[in-house]
PDB file of C-alpha atoms in Angstrom:
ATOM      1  CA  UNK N 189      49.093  22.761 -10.105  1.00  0.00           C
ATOM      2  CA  UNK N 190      50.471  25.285 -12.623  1.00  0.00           C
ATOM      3  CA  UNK N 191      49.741  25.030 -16.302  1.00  0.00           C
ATOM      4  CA  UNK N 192      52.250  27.510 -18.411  1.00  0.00           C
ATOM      5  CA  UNK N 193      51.288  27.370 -22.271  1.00  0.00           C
ATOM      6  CA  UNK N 194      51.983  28.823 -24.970  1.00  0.00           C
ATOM      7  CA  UNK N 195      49.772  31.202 -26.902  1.00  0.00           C
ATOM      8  CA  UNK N 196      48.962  30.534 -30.781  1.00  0.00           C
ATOM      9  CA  UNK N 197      49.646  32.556 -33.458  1.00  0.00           C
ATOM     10  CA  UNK N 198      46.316  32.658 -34.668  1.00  0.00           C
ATOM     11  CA  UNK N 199      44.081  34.188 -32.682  1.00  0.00           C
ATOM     12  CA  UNK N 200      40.085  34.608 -32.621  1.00  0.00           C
ATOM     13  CA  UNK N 201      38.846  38.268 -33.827  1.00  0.00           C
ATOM     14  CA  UNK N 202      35.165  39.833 -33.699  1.00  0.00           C
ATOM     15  CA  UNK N 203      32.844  39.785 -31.005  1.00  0.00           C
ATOM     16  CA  UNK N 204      31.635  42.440 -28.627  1.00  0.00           C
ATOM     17  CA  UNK N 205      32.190  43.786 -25.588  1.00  0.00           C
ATOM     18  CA  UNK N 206      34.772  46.368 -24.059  1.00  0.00           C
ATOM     19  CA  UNK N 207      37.870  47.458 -24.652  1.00  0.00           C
ATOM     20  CA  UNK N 208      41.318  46.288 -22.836  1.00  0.00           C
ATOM     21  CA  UNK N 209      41.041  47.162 -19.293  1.00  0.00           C
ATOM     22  CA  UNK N 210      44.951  46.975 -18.519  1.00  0.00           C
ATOM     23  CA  UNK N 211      44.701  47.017 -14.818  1.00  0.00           C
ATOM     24  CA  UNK N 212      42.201  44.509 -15.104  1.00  0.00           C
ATOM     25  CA  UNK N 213      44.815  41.513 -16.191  1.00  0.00           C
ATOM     26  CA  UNK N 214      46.310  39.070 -13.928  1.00  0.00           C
ATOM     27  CA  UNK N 215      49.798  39.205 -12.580  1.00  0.00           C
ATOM     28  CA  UNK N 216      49.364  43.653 -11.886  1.00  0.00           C
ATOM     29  CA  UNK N 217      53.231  43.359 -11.405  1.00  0.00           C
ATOM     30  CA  UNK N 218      53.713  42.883 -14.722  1.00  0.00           C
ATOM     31  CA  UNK N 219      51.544  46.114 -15.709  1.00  0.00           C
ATOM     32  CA  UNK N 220      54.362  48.797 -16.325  1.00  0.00           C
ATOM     33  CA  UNK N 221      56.512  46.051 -18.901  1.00  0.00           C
ATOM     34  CA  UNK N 222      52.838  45.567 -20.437  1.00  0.00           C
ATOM     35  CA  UNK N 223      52.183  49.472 -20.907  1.00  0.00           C
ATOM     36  CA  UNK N 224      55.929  49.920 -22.343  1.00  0.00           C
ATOM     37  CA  UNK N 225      55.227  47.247 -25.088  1.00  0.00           C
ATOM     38  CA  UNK N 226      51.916  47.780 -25.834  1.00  0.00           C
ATOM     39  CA  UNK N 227      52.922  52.130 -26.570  1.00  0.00           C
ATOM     40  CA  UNK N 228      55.619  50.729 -28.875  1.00  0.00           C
ATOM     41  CA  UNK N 229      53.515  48.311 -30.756  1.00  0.00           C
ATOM     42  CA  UNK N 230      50.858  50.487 -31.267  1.00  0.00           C
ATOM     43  CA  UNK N 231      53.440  52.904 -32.381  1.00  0.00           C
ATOM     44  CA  UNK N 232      55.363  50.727 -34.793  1.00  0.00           C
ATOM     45  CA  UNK N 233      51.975  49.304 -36.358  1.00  0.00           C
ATOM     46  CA  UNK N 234      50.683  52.729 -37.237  1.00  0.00           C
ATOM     47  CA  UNK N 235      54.004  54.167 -38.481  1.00  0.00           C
ATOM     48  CA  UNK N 236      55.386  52.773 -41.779  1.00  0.00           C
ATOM     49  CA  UNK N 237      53.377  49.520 -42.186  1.00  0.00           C
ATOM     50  CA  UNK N 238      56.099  47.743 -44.175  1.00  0.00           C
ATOM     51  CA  UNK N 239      58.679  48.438 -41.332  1.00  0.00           C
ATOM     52  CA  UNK N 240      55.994  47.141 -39.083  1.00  0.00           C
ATOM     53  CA  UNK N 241      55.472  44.086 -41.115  1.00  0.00           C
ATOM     54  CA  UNK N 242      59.358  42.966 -41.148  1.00  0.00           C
ATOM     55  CA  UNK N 243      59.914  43.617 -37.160  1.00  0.00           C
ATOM     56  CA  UNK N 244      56.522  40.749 -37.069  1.00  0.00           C
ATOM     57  CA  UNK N 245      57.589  38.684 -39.134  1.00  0.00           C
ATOM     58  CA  UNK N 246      54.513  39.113 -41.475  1.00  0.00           C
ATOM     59  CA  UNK N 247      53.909  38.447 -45.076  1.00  0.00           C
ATOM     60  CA  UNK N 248      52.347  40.807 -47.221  1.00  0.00           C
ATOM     61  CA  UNK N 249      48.840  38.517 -46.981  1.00  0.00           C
ATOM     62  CA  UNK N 250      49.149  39.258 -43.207  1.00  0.00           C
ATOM     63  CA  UNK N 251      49.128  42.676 -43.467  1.00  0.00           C
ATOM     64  CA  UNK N 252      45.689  43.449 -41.836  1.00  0.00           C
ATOM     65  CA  UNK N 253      47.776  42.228 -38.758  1.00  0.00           C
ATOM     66  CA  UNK N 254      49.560  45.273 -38.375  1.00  0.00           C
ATOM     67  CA  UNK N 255      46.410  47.137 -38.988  1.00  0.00           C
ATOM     68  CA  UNK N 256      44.795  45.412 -36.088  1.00  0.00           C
ATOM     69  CA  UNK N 257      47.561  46.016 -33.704  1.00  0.00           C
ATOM     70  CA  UNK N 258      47.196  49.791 -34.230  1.00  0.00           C
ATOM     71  CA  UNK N 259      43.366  49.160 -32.672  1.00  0.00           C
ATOM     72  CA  UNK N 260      44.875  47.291 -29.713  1.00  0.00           C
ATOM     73  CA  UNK N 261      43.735  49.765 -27.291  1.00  0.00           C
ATOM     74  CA  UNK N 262      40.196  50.360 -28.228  1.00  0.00           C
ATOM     75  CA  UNK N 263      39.716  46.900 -29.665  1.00  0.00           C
ATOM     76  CA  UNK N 264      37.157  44.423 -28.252  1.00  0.00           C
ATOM     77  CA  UNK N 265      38.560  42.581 -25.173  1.00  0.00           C
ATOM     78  CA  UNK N 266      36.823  38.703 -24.730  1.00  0.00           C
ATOM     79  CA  UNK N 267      38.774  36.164 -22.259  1.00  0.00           C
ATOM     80  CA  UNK N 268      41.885  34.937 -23.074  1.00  0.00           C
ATOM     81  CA  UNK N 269      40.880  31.341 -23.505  1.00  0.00           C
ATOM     82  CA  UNK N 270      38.245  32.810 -26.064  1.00  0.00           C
ATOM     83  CA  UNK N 271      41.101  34.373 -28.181  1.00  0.00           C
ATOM     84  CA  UNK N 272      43.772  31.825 -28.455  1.00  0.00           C
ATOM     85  CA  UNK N 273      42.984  29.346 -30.960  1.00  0.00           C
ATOM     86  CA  UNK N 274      44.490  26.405 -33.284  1.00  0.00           C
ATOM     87  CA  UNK N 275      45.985  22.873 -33.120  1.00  0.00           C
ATOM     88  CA  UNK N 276      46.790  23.073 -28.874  1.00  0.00           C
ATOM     89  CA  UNK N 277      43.806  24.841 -27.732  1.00  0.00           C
ATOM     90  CA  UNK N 278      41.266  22.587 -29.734  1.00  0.00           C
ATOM     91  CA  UNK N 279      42.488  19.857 -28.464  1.00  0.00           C
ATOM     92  CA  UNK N 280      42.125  21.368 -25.247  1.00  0.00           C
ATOM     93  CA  UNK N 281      38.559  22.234 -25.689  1.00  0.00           C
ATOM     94  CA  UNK N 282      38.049  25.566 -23.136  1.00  0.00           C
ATOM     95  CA  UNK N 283      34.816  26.148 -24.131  1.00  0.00           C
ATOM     96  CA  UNK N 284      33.048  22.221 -23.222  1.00  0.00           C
ATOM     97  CA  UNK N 285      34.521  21.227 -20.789  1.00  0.00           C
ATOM     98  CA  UNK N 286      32.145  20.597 -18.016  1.00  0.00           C
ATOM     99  CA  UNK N 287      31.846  23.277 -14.936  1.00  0.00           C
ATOM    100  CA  UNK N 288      34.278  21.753 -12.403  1.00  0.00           C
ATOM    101  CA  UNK N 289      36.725  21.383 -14.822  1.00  0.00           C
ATOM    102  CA  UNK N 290      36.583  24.676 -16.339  1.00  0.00           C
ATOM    103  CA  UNK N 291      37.085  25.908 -13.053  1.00  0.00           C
ATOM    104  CA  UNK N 292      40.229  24.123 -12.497  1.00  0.00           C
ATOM    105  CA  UNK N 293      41.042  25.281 -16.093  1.00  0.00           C
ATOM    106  CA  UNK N 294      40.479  28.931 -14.368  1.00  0.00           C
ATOM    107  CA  UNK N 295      42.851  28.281 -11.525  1.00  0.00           C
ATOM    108  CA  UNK N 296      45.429  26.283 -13.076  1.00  0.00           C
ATOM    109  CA  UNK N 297      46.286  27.851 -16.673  1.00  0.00           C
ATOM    110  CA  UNK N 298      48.558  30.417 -17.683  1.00  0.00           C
ATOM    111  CA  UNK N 299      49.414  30.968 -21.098  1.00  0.00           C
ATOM    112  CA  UNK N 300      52.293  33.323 -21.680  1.00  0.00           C
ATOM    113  CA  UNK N 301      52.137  36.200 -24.696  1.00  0.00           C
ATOM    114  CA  UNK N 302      54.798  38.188 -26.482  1.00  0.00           C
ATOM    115  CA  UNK N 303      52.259  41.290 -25.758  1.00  0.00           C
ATOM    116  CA  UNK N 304      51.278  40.650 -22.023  1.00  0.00           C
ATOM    117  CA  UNK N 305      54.233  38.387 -20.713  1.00  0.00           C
ATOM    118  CA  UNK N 306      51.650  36.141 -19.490  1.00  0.00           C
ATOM    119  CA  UNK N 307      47.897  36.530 -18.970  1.00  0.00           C
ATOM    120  CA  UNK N 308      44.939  33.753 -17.116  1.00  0.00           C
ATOM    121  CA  UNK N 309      42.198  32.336 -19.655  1.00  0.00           C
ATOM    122  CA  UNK N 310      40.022  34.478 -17.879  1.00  0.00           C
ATOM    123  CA  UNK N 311      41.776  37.355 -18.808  1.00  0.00           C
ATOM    124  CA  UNK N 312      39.897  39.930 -21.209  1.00  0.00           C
ATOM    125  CA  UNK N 313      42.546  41.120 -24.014  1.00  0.00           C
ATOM    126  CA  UNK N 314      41.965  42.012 -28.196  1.00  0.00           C
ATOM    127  CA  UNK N 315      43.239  40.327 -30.478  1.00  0.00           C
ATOM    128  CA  UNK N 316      46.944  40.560 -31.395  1.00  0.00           C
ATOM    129  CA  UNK N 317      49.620  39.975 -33.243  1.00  0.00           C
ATOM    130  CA  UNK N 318      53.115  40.136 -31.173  1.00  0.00           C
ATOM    131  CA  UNK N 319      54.836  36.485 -30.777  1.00  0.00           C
ATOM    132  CA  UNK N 320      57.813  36.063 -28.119  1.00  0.00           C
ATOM    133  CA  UNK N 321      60.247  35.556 -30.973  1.00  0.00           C
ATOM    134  CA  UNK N 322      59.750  39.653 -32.220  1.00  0.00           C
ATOM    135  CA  UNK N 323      62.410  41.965 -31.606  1.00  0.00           C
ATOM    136  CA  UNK N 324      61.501  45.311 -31.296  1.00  0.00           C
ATOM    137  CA  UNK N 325      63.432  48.637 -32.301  1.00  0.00           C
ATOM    138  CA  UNK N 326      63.142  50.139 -28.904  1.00  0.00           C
ATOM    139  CA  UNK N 327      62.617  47.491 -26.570  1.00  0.00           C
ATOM    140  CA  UNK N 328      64.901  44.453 -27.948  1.00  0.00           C
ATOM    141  CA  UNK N 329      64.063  40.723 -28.238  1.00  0.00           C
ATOM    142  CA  UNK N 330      61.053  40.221 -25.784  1.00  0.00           C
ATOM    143  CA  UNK N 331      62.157  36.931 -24.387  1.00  0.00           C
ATOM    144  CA  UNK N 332      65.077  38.805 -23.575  1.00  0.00           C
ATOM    145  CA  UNK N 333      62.660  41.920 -22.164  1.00  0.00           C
ATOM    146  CA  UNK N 334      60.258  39.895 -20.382  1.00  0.00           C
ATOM    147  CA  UNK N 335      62.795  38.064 -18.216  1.00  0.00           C
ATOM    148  CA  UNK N 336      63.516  41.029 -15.399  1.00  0.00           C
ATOM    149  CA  UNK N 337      59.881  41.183 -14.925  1.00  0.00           C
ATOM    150  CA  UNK N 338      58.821  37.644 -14.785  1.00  0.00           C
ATOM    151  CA  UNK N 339      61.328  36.725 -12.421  1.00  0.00           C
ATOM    152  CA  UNK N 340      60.106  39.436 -10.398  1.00  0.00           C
ATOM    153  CA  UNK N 341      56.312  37.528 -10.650  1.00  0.00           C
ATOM    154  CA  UNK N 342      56.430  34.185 -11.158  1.00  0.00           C
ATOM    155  CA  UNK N 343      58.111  32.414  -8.232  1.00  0.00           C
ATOM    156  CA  UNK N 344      54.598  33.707  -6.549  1.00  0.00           C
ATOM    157  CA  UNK N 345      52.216  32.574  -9.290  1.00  0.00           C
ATOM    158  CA  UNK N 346      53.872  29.179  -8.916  1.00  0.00           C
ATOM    159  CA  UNK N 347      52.540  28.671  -5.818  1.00  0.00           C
ATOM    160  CA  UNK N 348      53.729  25.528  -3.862  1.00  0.00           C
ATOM    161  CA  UNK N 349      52.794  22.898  -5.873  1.00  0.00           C
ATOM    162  CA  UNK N 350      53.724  21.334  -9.264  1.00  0.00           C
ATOM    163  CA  UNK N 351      54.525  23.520 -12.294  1.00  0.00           C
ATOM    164  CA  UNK N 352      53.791  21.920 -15.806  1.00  0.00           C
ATOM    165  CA  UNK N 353      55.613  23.442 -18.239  1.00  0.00           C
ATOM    166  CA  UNK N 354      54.334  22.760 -21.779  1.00  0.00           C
ATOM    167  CA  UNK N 355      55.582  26.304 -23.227  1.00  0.00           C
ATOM    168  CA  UNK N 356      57.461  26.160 -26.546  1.00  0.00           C
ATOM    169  CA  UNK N 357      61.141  26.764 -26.657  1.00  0.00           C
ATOM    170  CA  UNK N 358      60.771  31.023 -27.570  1.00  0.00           C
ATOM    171  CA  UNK N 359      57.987  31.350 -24.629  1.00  0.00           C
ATOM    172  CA  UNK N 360      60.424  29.183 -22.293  1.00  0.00           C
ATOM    173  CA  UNK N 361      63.250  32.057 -22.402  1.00  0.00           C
ATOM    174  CA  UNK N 362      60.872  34.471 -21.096  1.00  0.00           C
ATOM    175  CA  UNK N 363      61.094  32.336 -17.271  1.00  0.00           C
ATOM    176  CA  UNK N 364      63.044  29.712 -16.198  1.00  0.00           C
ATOM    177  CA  UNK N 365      62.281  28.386 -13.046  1.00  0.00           C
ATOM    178  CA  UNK N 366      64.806  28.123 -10.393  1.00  0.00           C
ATOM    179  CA  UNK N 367      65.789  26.698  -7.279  1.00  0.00           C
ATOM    180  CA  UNK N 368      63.189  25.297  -5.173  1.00  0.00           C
ATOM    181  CA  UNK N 369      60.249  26.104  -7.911  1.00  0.00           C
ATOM    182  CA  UNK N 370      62.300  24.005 -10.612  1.00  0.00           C
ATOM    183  CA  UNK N 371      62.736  20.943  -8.267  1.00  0.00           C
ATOM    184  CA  UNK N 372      58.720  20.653  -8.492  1.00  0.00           C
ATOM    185  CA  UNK N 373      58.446  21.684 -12.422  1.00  0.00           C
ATOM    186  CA  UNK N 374      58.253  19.231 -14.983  1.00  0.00           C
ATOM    187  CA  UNK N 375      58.632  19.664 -18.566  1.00  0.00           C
ATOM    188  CA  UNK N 376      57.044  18.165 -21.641  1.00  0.00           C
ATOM    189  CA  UNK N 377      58.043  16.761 -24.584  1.00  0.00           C
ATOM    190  CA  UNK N 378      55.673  14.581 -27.372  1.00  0.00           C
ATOM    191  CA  UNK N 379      57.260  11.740 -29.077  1.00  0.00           C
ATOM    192  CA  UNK N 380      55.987  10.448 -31.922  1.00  0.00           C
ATOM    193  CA  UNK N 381      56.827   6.713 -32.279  1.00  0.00           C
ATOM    194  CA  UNK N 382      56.926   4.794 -36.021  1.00  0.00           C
ATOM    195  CA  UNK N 383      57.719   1.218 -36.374  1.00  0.00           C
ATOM    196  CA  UNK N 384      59.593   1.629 -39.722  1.00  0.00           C
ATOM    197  CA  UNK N 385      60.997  -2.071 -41.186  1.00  0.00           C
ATOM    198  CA  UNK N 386      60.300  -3.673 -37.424  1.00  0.00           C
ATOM    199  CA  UNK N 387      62.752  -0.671 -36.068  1.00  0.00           C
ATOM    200  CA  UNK N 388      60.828   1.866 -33.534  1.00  0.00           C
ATOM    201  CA  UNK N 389      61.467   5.482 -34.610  1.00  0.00           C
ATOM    202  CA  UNK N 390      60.854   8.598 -32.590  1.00  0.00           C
ATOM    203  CA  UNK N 391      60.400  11.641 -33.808  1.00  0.00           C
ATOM    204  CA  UNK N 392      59.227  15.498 -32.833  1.00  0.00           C
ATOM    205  CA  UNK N 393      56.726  16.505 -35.036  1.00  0.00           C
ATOM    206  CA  UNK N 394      54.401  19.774 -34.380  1.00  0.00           C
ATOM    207  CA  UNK N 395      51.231  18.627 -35.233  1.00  0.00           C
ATOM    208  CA  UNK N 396      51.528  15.787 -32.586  1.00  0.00           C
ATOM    209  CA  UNK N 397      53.425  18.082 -29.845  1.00  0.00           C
ATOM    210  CA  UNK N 398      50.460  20.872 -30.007  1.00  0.00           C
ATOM    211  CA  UNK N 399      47.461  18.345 -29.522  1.00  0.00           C
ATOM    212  CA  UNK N 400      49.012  15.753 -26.967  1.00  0.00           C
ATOM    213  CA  UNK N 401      49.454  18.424 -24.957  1.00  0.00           C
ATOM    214  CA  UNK N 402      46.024  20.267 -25.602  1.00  0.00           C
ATOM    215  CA  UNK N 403      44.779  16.690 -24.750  1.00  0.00           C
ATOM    216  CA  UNK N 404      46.804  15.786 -21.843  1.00  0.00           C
ATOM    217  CA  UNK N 405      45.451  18.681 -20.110  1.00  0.00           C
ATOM    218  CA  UNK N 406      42.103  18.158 -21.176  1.00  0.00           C
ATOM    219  CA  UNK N 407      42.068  14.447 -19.351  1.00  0.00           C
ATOM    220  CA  UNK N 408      43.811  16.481 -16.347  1.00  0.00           C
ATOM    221  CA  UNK N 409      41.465  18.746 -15.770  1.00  0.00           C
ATOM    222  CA  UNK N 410      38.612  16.459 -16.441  1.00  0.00           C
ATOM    223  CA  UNK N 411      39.633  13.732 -14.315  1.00  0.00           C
ATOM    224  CA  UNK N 412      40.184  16.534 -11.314  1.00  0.00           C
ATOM    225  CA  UNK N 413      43.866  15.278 -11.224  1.00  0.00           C
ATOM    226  CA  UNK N 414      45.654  17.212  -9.040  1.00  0.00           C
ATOM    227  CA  UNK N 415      49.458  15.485  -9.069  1.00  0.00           C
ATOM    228  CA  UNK N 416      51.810  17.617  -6.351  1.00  0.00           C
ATOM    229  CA  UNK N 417      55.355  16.672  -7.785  1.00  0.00           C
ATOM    230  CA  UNK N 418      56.461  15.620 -10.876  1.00  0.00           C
ATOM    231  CA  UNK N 419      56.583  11.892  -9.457  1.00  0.00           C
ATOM    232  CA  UNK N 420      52.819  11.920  -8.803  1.00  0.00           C
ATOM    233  CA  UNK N 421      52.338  13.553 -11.989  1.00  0.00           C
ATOM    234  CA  UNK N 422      53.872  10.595 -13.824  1.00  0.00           C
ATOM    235  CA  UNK N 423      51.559   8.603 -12.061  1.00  0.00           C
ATOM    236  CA  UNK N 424      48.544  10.360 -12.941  1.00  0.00           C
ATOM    237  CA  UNK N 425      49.505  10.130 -16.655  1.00  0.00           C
ATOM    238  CA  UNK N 426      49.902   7.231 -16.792  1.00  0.00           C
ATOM    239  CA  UNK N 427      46.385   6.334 -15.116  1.00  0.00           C
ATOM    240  CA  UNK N 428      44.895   8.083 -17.564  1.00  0.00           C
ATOM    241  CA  UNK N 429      46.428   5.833 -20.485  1.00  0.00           C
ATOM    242  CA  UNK N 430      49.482   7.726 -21.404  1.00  0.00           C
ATOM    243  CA  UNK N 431      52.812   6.352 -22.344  1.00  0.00           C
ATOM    244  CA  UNK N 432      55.428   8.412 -20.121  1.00  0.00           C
ATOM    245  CA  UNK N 433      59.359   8.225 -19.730  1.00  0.00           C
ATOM    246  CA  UNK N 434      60.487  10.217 -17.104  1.00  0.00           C
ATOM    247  CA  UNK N 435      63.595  11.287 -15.698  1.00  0.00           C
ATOM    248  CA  UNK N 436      64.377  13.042 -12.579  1.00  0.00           C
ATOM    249  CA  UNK N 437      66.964  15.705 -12.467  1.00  0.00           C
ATOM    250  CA  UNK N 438      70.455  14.512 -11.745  1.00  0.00           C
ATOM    251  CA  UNK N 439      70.853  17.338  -8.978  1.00  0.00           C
ATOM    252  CA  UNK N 440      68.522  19.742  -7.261  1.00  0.00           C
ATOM    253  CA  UNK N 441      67.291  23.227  -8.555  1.00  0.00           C
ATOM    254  CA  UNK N 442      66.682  21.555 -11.938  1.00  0.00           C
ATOM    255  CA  UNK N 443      63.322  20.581 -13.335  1.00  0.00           C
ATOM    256  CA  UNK N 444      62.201  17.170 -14.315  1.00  0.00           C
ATOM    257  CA  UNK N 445      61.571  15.831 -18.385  1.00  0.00           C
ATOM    258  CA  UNK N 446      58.692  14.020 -19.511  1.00  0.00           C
ATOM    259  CA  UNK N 447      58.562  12.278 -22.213  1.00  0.00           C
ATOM    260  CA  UNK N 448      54.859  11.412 -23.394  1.00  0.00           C
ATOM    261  CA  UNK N 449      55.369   8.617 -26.494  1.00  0.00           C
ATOM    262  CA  UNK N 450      52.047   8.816 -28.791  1.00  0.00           C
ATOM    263  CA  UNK N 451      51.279   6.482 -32.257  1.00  0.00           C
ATOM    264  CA  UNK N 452      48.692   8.385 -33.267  1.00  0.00           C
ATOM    265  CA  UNK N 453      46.207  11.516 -32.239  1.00  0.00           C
ATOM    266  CA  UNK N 454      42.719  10.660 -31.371  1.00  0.00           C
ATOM    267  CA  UNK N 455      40.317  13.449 -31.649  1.00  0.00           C
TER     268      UNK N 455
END
């Protein structure tokens, strides 16, 4: 099973350790798009800051972003899962889960970055600021950017088995599966069910979306679930207590939706 997930924008700073070891990071076929971002970044975040700022997306309270980015390359590296933080990865819980499941965690997780296209929790990297949605004077719109080279690299990372795709919409342009590989993905979506004057009501809401699926992966990797298809993922959900709709592509080459109906969050 493979586990794509998004980043967060926040990110964990200090620490110690060494610096970014580029060749060092997983998936060495994406090293030259990595190198070409990474020079431009550090080169736009040292040059005028407030040009810097607007290609981010920043506010002027997130300016010690841009100043950060500028120490990319000499910056303390600590393992991905170490660095991404908020609402998803604390439900998720990286750092107790028990050993057996942390090394499924280590097998099974991929979280894809604006910066690094996509990198394994175990991955050493600094802390960044450089979200899919950025598009850069030089290099364009990343999702746009990254496509050519994760096409090139993911149909192997995928492996054989099921792909759980739990990446939000701006990390999703960056790889779509296809063919064969999308016949054994399954996507994700959290529904957040209201009874409102004895009528149900579903809605999307962020909060919900980020820790379901933080949690659903959790009581994956805990319970040494290791689902195949999308079909036998279903299953497994739903052994573990979950509330799933599912719904199997209408035609091959086309991945499956999941639809995981929560009332509330438990923590």
């Amino acid at each position: 099973m493979l586990v794509l997930l998004p980043p967060s924008e926040g990110k964990a700073a200090g620490g110690s350790g060494a610096p970014l070891k580029p060749e060092s990071l997983s998936l060495p076929g994406l090293a030259p798009a990595r190198a070409a971002l990474l020079e431009e970044l550090v080169e736009l975040c040292a040059g005028d800051e407030l040009k810097a700022r607007e290609v981010l997306g920043l506010s002027e309270g997130l300016r010690g972003e841009v100043a950060k980015n500028v120490e990319l390359r000499s910056a303390v590296a600590r393992p991905a899962g170490e660095i991404y933080t908020g609402v998803l990865y604390d439900a998720l819980g990286l750092a107790d889960l028990p050993a057996a499941a942390r090394g499924r965690a280590r097998d099974a997780l991929l979280v894809f970055s604006g910066l690094w296209g996509a990198v394994r929790i175990t991955d050493r990297i600094p802390s960044y600021r450089c979200s899919m949605g950025v598009k850069l004077p030089g290099l364009g719109a990343l999702g746009a950017y990254w496509r050519g080279p994760m096409a090139s690299v993911m149909p192997d990372a995928a492996g054989e088995g099921l792909v759980l795709d739990l990446r939000s919409s701006a990390y999703a342009a960056a790889w779509k599966p296809k063919g064969e590989v999308a016949g054994r993905t399954a996507t994700v979506r959290v529904l957040h069910s209201q009874v409102v004057d004895g009528v149900e009501k579903r809605s999307v809401v962020s909060h919900f979306n980020k820790a379901t699926k933080g949690r659903l992966v959790r009581d994956l990797l805990l319970a040494g679930a290791a689902p195949g298809t999308p079909a036998e993922l279903v299953t497994a959900l739903r052994d573990l207590g979950y509330v799933v709709e599912a719904e199997a592509p209408a035609k091959p080459g086309k991945a499956w939706s999941l639809d995981v109906v929560v009332t509330q969050i438990h923590h």
